[in-house]
């Protein structure tokens, strides 16, 4: 009987505690979900930075290759493994 009276007298605070616990751990916008989303955001931002760096490298490569036919042929032979029609290529690793 005393326990019921205690809960009845402090019903507001019991509801507040239950609400806070629910919001912190069980809600869709809980602290745990927020923490996971922040970690995911950091990983995605790192990926974006690495993609931007690779874009800069590729743009630089395009500038080097686009104006010079000798550089274009060198790039095609080394990176794309292309060859002329009358030659044989042996790849040694």
PDB file of C-alpha atoms in Angstrom:
ATOM      1  CA  UNK A   1       0.000   0.000   0.000  1.00  0.00           C
ATOM      2  CA  UNK A   2       2.854   2.379   0.788  1.00  0.00           C
ATOM      3  CA  UNK A   3       4.500   1.638  -2.573  1.00  0.00           C
ATOM      4  CA  UNK A   4       1.326   2.523  -4.399  1.00  0.00           C
ATOM      5  CA  UNK A   5       1.043   5.736  -2.392  1.00  0.00           C
ATOM      6  CA  UNK A   6       4.658   6.601  -3.206  1.00  0.00           C
ATOM      7  CA  UNK A   7       4.065   6.105  -6.938  1.00  0.00           C
ATOM      8  CA  UNK A   8       0.833   8.083  -6.736  1.00  0.00           C
ATOM      9  CA  UNK A   9       2.533  10.963  -4.888  1.00  0.00           C
ATOM     10  CA  UNK A  10       5.493  11.034  -7.295  1.00  0.00           C
ATOM     11  CA  UNK A  11       3.692  10.107 -10.492  1.00  0.00           C
ATOM     12  CA  UNK A  12       5.036  13.149 -12.323  1.00  0.00           C
ATOM     13  CA  UNK A  13       8.670  12.274 -11.607  1.00  0.00           C
ATOM     14  CA  UNK A  14       8.144   8.606 -12.420  1.00  0.00           C
ATOM     15  CA  UNK A  15       6.681   9.636 -15.797  1.00  0.00           C
ATOM     16  CA  UNK A  16       9.575  12.010 -16.433  1.00  0.00           C
ATOM     17  CA  UNK A  17      12.151   9.302 -15.676  1.00  0.00           C
ATOM     18  CA  UNK A  18      10.359   6.767 -17.873  1.00  0.00           C
ATOM     19  CA  UNK A  19      10.076   9.325 -20.676  1.00  0.00           C
ATOM     20  CA  UNK A  20      13.770  10.261 -20.486  1.00  0.00           C
ATOM     21  CA  UNK A  21      14.829   6.604 -20.504  1.00  0.00           C
ATOM     22  CA  UNK A  22      12.581   5.919 -23.466  1.00  0.00           C
ATOM     23  CA  UNK A  23      13.937   8.909 -25.392  1.00  0.00           C
ATOM     24  CA  UNK A  24      17.566   8.037 -24.634  1.00  0.00           C
ATOM     25  CA  UNK A  25      17.500   4.352 -25.523  1.00  0.00           C
ATOM     26  CA  UNK A  26      14.363   3.194 -27.314  1.00  0.00           C
ATOM     27  CA  UNK A  27      13.180   6.023 -29.567  1.00  0.00           C
ATOM     28  CA  UNK A  28      14.053   6.298 -33.278  1.00  0.00           C
ATOM     29  CA  UNK A  29      15.973   9.486 -32.480  1.00  0.00           C
ATOM     30  CA  UNK A  30      17.733   8.078 -29.421  1.00  0.00           C
ATOM     31  CA  UNK A  31      21.226   8.878 -28.281  1.00  0.00           C
ATOM     32  CA  UNK A  32      22.480   5.509 -29.525  1.00  0.00           C
ATOM     33  CA  UNK A  33      21.006   6.085 -32.991  1.00  0.00           C
ATOM     34  CA  UNK A  34      22.471   9.602 -33.016  1.00  0.00           C
ATOM     35  CA  UNK A  35      25.905   8.213 -32.155  1.00  0.00           C
ATOM     36  CA  UNK A  36      25.701   5.629 -34.968  1.00  0.00           C
ATOM     37  CA  UNK A  37      24.634   8.270 -37.459  1.00  0.00           C
ATOM     38  CA  UNK A  38      27.499  10.584 -36.478  1.00  0.00           C
ATOM     39  CA  UNK A  39      30.019   7.772 -36.973  1.00  0.00           C
ATOM     40  CA  UNK A  40      28.497   6.992 -40.359  1.00  0.00           C
ATOM     41  CA  UNK A  41      28.644  10.679 -41.296  1.00  0.00           C
ATOM     42  CA  UNK A  42      32.347  10.856 -40.407  1.00  0.00           C
ATOM     43  CA  UNK A  43      33.096   7.808 -42.575  1.00  0.00           C
ATOM     44  CA  UNK A  44      31.169   9.287 -45.493  1.00  0.00           C
ATOM     45  CA  UNK A  45      32.980  12.616 -45.146  1.00  0.00           C
ATOM     46  CA  UNK A  46      36.320  10.769 -45.240  1.00  0.00           C
ATOM     47  CA  UNK A  47      35.205   8.963 -48.413  1.00  0.00           C
ATOM     48  CA  UNK A  48      34.170  12.275 -49.978  1.00  0.00           C
ATOM     49  CA  UNK A  49      37.586  13.759 -49.180  1.00  0.00           C
ATOM     50  CA  UNK A  50      39.382  10.783 -50.733  1.00  0.00           C
ATOM     51  CA  UNK A  51      37.164  10.973 -53.846  1.00  0.00           C
ATOM     52  CA  UNK A  52      37.904  14.694 -54.187  1.00  0.00           C
ATOM     53  CA  UNK A  53      41.627  13.959 -53.979  1.00  0.00           C
ATOM     54  CA  UNK A  54      41.347  11.291 -56.662  1.00  0.00           C
ATOM     55  CA  UNK A  55      39.323  13.674 -58.859  1.00  0.00           C
ATOM     56  CA  UNK A  56      42.130  16.217 -58.626  1.00  0.00           C
ATOM     57  CA  UNK A  57      44.681  13.544 -59.575  1.00  0.00           C
ATOM     58  CA  UNK A  58      42.606  12.406 -62.557  1.00  0.00           C
ATOM     59  CA  UNK A  59      42.058  15.971 -63.760  1.00  0.00           C
ATOM     60  CA  UNK A  60      45.810  16.507 -63.606  1.00  0.00           C
ATOM     61  CA  UNK A  61      46.377  13.298 -65.566  1.00  0.00           C
ATOM     62  CA  UNK A  62      43.819  14.351 -68.180  1.00  0.00           C
ATOM     63  CA  UNK A  63      45.586  17.702 -68.625  1.00  0.00           C
ATOM     64  CA  UNK A  64      48.931  15.950 -69.101  1.00  0.00           C
ATOM     65  CA  UNK A  65      47.619  13.378 -71.566  1.00  0.00           C
ATOM     66  CA  UNK A  66      45.158  15.450 -73.592  1.00  0.00           C
ATOM     67  CA  UNK A  67      47.692  17.775 -75.200  1.00  0.00           C
ATOM     68  CA  UNK A  68      50.486  15.335 -75.957  1.00  0.00           C
ATOM     69  CA  UNK A  69      49.993  12.319 -78.211  1.00  0.00           C
ATOM     70  CA  UNK A  70      53.215  10.661 -76.995  1.00  0.00           C
ATOM     71  CA  UNK A  71      51.990  10.881 -73.394  1.00  0.00           C
ATOM     72  CA  UNK A  72      48.607   9.544 -74.474  1.00  0.00           C
ATOM     73  CA  UNK A  73      50.222   6.535 -76.132  1.00  0.00           C
ATOM     74  CA  UNK A  74      52.428   5.934 -73.068  1.00  0.00           C
ATOM     75  CA  UNK A  75      49.383   6.076 -70.790  1.00  0.00           C
ATOM     76  CA  UNK A  76      47.404   3.700 -73.020  1.00  0.00           C
ATOM     77  CA  UNK A  77      50.249   1.190 -73.148  1.00  0.00           C
ATOM     78  CA  UNK A  78      51.089   1.252 -69.435  1.00  0.00           C
ATOM     79  CA  UNK A  79      47.744   1.649 -67.730  1.00  0.00           C
ATOM     80  CA  UNK A  80      45.271   0.164 -70.201  1.00  0.00           C
ATOM     81  CA  UNK A  81      47.555  -2.589 -71.556  1.00  0.00           C
ATOM     82  CA  UNK A  82      46.977  -1.583 -75.173  1.00  0.00           C
ATOM     83  CA  UNK A  83      49.292  -2.514 -78.023  1.00  0.00           C
ATOM     84  CA  UNK A  84      49.755  -1.852 -81.683  1.00  0.00           C
ATOM     85  CA  UNK A  85      48.355  -4.298 -84.216  1.00  0.00           C
ATOM     86  CA  UNK A  86      51.706  -5.716 -85.326  1.00  0.00           C
ATOM     87  CA  UNK A  87      53.447  -6.237 -81.975  1.00  0.00           C
ATOM     88  CA  UNK A  88      53.416  -8.755 -79.150  1.00  0.00           C
ATOM     89  CA  UNK A  89      53.442  -7.696 -75.492  1.00  0.00           C
ATOM     90  CA  UNK A  90      54.791  -9.823 -72.680  1.00  0.00           C
ATOM     91  CA  UNK A  91      53.819  -8.818 -69.143  1.00  0.00           C
ATOM     92  CA  UNK A  92      56.371  -9.679 -66.492  1.00  0.00           C
ATOM     93  CA  UNK A  93      55.415  -9.244 -62.849  1.00  0.00           C
TER      94      UNK A  93
END
